[in-house]
PDB file of C-alpha atoms and ligand atoms in Angstrom:
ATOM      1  CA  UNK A  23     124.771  47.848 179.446  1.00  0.00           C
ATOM      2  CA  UNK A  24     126.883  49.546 177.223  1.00  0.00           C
ATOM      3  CA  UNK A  25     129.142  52.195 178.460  1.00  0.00           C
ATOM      4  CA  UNK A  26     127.743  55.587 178.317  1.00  0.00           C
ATOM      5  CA  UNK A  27     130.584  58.282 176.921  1.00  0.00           C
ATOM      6  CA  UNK A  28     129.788  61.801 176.869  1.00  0.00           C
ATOM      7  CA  UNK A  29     131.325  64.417 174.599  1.00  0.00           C
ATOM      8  CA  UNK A  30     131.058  68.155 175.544  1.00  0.00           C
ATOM      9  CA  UNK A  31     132.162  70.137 173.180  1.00  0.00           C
ATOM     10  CA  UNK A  32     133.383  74.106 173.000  1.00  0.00           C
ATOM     11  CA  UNK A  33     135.755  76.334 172.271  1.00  0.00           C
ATOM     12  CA  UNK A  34     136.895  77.098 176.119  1.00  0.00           C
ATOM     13  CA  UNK A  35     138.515  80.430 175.248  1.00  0.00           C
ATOM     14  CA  UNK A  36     139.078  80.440 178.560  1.00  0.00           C
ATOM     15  CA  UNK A  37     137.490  77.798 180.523  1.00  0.00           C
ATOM     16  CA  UNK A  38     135.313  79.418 183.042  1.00  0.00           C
ATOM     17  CA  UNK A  39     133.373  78.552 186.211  1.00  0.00           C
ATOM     18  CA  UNK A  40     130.036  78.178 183.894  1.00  0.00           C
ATOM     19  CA  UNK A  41     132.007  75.293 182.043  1.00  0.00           C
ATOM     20  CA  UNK A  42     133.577  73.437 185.142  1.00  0.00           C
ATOM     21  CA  UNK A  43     130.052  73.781 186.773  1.00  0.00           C
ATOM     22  CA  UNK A  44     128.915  71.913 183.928  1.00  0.00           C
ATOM     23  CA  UNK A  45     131.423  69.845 183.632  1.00  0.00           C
ATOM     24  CA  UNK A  46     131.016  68.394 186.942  1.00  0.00           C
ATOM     25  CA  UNK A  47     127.427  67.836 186.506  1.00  0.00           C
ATOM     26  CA  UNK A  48     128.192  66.091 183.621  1.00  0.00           C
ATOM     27  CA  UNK A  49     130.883  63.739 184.994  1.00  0.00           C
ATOM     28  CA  UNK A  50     127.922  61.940 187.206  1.00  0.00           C
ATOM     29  CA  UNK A  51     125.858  61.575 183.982  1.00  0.00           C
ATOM     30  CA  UNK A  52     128.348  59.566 182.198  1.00  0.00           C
ATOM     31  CA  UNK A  53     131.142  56.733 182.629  1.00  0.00           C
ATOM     32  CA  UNK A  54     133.366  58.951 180.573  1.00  0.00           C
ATOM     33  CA  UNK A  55     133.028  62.833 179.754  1.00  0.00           C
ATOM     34  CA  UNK A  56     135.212  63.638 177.366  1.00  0.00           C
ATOM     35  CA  UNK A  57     135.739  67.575 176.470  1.00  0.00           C
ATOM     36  CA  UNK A  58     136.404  68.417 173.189  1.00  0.00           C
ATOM     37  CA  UNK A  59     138.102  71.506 172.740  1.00  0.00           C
ATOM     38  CA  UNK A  60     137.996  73.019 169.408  1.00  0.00           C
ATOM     39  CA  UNK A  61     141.212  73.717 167.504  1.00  0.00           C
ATOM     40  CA  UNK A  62     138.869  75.798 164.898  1.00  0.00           C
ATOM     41  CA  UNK A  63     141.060  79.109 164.265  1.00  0.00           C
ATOM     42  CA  UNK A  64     138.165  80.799 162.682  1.00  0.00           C
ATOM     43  CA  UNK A  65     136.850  82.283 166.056  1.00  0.00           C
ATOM     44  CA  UNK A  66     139.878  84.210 166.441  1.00  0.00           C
ATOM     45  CA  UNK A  67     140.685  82.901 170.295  1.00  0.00           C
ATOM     46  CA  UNK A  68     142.484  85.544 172.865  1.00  0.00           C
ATOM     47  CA  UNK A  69     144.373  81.694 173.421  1.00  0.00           C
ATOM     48  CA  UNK A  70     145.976  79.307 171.411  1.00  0.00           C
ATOM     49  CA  UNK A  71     144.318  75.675 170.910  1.00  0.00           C
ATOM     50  CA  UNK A  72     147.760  74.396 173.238  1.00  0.00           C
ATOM     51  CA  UNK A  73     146.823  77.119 175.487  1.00  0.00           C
ATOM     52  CA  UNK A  74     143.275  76.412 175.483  1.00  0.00           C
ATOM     53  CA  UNK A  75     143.690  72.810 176.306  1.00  0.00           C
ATOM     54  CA  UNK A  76     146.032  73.161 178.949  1.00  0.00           C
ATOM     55  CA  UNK A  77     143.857  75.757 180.808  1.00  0.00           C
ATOM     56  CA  UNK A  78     140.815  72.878 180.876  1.00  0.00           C
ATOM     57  CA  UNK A  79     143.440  70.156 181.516  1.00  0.00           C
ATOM     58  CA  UNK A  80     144.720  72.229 184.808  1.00  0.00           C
ATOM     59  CA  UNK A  81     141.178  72.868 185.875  1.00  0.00           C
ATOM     60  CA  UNK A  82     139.555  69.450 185.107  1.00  0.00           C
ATOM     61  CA  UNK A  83     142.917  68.146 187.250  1.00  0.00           C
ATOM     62  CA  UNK A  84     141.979  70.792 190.276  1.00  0.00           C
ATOM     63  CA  UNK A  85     138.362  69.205 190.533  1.00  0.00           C
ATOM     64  CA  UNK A  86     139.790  65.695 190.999  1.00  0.00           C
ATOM     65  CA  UNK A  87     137.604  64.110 188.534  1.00  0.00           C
ATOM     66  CA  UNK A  88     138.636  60.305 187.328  1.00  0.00           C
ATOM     67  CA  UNK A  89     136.547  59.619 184.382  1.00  0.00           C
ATOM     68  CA  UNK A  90     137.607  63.176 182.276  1.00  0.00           C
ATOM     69  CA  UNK A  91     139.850  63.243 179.558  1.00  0.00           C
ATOM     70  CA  UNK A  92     140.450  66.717 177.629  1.00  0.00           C
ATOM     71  CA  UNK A  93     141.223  66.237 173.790  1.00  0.00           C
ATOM     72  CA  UNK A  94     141.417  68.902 170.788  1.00  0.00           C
ATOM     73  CA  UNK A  95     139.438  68.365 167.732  1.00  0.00           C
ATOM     74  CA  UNK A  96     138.542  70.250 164.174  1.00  0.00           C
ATOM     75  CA  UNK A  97     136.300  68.014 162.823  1.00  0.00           C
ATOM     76  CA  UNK A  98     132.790  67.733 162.434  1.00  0.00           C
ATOM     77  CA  UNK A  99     131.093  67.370 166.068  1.00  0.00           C
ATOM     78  CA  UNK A 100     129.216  64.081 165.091  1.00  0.00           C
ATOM     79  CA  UNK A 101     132.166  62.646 163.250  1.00  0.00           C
ATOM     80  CA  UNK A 102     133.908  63.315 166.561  1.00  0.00           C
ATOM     81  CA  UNK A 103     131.667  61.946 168.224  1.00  0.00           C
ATOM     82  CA  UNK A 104     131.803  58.563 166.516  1.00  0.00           C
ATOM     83  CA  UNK A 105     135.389  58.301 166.278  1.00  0.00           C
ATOM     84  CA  UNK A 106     135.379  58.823 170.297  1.00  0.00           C
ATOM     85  CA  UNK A 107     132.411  55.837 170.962  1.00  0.00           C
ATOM     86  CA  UNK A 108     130.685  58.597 172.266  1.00  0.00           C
ATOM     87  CA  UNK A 109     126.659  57.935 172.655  1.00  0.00           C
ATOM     88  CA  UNK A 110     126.062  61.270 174.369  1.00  0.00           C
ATOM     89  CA  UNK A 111     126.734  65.064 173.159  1.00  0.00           C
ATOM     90  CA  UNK A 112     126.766  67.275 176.399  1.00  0.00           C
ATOM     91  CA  UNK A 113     126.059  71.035 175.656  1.00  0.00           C
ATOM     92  CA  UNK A 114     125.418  73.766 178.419  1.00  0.00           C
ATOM     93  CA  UNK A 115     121.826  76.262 178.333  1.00  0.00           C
ATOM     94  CA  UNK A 116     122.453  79.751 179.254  1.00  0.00           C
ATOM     95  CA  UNK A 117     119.070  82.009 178.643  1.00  0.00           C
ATOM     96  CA  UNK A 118     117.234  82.115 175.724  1.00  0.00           C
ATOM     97  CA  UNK A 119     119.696  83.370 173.678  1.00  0.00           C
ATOM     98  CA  UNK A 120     121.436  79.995 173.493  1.00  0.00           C
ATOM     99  CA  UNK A 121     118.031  78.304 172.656  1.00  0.00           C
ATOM    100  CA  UNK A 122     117.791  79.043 169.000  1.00  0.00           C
ATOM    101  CA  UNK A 123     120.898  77.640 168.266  1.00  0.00           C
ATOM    102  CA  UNK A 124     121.125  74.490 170.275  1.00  0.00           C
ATOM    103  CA  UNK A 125     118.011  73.513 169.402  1.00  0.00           C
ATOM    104  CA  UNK A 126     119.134  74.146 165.545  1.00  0.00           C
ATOM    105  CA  UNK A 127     122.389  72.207 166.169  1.00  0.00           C
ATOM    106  CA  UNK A 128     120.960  69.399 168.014  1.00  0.00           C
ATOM    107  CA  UNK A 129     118.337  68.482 165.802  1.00  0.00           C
ATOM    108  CA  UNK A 130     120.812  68.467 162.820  1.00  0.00           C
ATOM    109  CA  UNK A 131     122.819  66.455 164.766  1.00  0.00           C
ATOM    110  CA  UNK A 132     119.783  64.293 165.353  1.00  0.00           C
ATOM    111  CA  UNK A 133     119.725  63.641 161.881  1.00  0.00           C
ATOM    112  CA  UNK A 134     123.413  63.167 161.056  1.00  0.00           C
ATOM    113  CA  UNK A 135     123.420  60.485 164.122  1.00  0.00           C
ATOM    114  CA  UNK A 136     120.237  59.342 165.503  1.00  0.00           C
ATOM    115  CA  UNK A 137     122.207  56.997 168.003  1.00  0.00           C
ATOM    116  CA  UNK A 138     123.972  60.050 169.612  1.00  0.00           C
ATOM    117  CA  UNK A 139     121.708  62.172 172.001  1.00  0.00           C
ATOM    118  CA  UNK A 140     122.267  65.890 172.644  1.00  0.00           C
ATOM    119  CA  UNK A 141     121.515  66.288 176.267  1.00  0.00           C
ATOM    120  CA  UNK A 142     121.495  70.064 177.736  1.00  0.00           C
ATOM    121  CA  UNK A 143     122.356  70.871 181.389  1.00  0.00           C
ATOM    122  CA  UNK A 144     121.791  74.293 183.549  1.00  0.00           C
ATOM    123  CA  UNK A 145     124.696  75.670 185.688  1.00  0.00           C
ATOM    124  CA  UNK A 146     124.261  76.652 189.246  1.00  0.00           C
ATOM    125  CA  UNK A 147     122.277  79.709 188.990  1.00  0.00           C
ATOM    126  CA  UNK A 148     124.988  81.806 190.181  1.00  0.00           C
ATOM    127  CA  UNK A 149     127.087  81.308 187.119  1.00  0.00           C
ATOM    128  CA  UNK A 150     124.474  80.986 184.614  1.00  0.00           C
ATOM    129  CA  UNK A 151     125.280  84.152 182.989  1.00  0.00           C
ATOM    130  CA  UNK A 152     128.673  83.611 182.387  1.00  0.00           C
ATOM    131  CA  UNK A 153     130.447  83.729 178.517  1.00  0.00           C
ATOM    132  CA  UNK A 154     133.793  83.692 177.584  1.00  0.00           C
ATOM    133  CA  UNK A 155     133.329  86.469 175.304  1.00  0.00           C
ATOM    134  CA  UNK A 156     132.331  88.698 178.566  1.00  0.00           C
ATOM    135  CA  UNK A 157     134.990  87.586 180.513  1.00  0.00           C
ATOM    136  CA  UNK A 158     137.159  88.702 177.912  1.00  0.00           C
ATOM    137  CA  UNK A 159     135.236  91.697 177.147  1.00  0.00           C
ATOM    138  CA  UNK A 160     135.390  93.084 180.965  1.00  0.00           C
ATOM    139  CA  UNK A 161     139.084  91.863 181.116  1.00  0.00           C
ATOM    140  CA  UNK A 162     139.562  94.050 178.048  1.00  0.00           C
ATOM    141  CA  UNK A 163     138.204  97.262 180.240  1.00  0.00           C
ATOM    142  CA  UNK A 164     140.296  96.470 183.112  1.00  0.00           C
ATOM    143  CA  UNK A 165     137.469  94.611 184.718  1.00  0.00           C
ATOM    144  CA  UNK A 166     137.721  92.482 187.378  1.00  0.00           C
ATOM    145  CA  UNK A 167     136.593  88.662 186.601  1.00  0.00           C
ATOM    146  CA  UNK A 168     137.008  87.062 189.450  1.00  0.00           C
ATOM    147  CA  UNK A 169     133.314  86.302 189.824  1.00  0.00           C
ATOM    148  CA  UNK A 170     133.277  84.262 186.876  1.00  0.00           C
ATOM    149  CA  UNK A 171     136.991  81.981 186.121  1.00  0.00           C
ATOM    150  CA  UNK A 172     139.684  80.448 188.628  1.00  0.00           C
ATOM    151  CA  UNK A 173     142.402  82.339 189.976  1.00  0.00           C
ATOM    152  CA  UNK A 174     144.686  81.225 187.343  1.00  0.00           C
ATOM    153  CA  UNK A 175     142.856  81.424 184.753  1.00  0.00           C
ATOM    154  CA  UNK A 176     142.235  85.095 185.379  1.00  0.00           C
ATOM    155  CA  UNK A 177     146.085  85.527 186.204  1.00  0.00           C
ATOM    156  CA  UNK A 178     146.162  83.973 182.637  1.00  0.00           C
ATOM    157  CA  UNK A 179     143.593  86.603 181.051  1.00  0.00           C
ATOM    158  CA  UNK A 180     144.867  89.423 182.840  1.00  0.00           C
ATOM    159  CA  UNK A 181     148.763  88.676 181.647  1.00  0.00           C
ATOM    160  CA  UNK A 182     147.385  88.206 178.182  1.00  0.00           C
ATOM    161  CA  UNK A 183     144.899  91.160 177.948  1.00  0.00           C
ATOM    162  CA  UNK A 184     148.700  93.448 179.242  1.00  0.00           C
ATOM    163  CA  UNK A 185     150.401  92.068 176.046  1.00  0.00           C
ATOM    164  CA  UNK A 186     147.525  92.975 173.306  1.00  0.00           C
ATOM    165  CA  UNK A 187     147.110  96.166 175.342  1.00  0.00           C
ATOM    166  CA  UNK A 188     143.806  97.340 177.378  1.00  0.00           C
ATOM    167  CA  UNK A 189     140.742  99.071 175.861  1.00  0.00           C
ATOM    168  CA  UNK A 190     140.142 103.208 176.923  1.00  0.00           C
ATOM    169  CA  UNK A 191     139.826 104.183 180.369  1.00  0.00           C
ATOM    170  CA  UNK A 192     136.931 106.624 180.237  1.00  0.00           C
TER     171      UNK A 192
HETATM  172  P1  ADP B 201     130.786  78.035 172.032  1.00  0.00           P
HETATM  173  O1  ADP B 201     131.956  78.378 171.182  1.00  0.00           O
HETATM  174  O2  ADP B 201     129.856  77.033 171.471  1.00  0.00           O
HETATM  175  O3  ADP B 201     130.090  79.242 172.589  1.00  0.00           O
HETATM  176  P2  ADP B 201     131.766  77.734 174.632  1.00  0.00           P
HETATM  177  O4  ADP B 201     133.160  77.373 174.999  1.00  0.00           O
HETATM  178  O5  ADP B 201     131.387  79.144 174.852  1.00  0.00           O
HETATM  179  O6  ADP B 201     131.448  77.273 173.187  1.00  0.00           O
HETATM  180  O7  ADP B 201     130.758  76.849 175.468  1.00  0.00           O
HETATM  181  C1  ADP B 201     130.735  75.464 175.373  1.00  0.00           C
HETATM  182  C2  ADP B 201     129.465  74.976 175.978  1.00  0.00           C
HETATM  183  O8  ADP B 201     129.373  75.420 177.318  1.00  0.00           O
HETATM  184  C3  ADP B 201     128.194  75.477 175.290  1.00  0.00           C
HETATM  185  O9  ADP B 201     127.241  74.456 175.308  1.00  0.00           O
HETATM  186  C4  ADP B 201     127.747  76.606 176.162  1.00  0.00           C
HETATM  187  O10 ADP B 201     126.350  76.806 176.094  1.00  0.00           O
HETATM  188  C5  ADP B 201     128.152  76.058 177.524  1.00  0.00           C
HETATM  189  N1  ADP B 201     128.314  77.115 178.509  1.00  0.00           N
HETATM  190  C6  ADP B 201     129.227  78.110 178.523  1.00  0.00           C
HETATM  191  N2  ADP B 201     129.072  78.897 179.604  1.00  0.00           N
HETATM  192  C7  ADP B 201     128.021  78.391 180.305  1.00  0.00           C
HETATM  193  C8  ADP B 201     127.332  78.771 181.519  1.00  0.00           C
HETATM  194  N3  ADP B 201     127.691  79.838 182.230  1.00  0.00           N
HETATM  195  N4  ADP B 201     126.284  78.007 181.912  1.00  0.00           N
HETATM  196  C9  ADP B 201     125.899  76.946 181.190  1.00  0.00           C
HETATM  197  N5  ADP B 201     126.489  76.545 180.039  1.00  0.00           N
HETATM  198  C10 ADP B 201     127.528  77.258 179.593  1.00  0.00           C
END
């Protein structure tokens, strides 16, 4: 059998306890996961790519996972995806809101690849609604985020969201 490599791809600005639950599911699916952080700067990130990757590094390290491997990449995802061996493309599903545009981006991938399937996974229920962009949002109102990232990665948001300066208090 050959072996089966997953890619799961995102931009991780930051990592939060939505991704590492999927992450971990995914780790059982596959020989190797790897996760594919994108270096794309056109999202404008609260973090750096270095900063980015380190964060999912650290937390892929705290789960004690052997078959992960964390790796930046600006490229197209399929291209990726080939240069990596990879036979799988892991993507999380939120609500409906992700639907439309996972199902888009899978079948287009479909058709770039046919040999690479997209395969979707569901967090726990409990961290199902999680997004970066929230997390960053509430952190931006002086918001408390423990609920939804590690400890240091909200020391991490909190330090960073004191140097660009909070949003109003009112
Ligand atoms: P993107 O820039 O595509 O939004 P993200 O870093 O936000 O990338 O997410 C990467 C992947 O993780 C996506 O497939 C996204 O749907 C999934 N994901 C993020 N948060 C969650 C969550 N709470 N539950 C399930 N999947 C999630």
């Amino acid at each position: 059998m050959t072996e089966r490599v997953g890619i799961y791809p995102g931009t991780f600005d930051p990592i939060t306890l939505g991704h590492a639950d999927i992450i971990r599911r995914g780790a059982k699916l596959v020989d190797r996961l790897i996760i594919g952080v994108t270096t794309n700067p056109s999202k404008n990130p609260m973090f750096s790519t270095s900063e980015r990757l380190a964060k999912v590094e650290r937390e892929v390290a705290a789960m004690d996972l052997d078959n992960v491997e964390v790796v930046g990449f600006n490229a197209l995802l399929v291209k990726f995806a080939q240069k990596a061996g990879a036979n799988v493309i892991l993507r999380g599903l939120r609500a409906v809101a992700d639907f439309e545009y996972e199902y888009q981006m899978a079948g287009m991938n479909q058709q770039l690849d046919e040999n690479i399937e997209t395969v979707f996974l569901m967090a726990d229920v409990s961290l199902q609604p999680i997004a970066s962009k929230l997390v960053k949002e509430i952190a931006l109102f002086g918001g408390d985020i423990a609920p939804f990232v590690s400890a240091q990665v909200r020391e991490d948001v909190v330090a960073r969201v004191e140097e660009i300066g909070r949003m109003g208090d009112y």
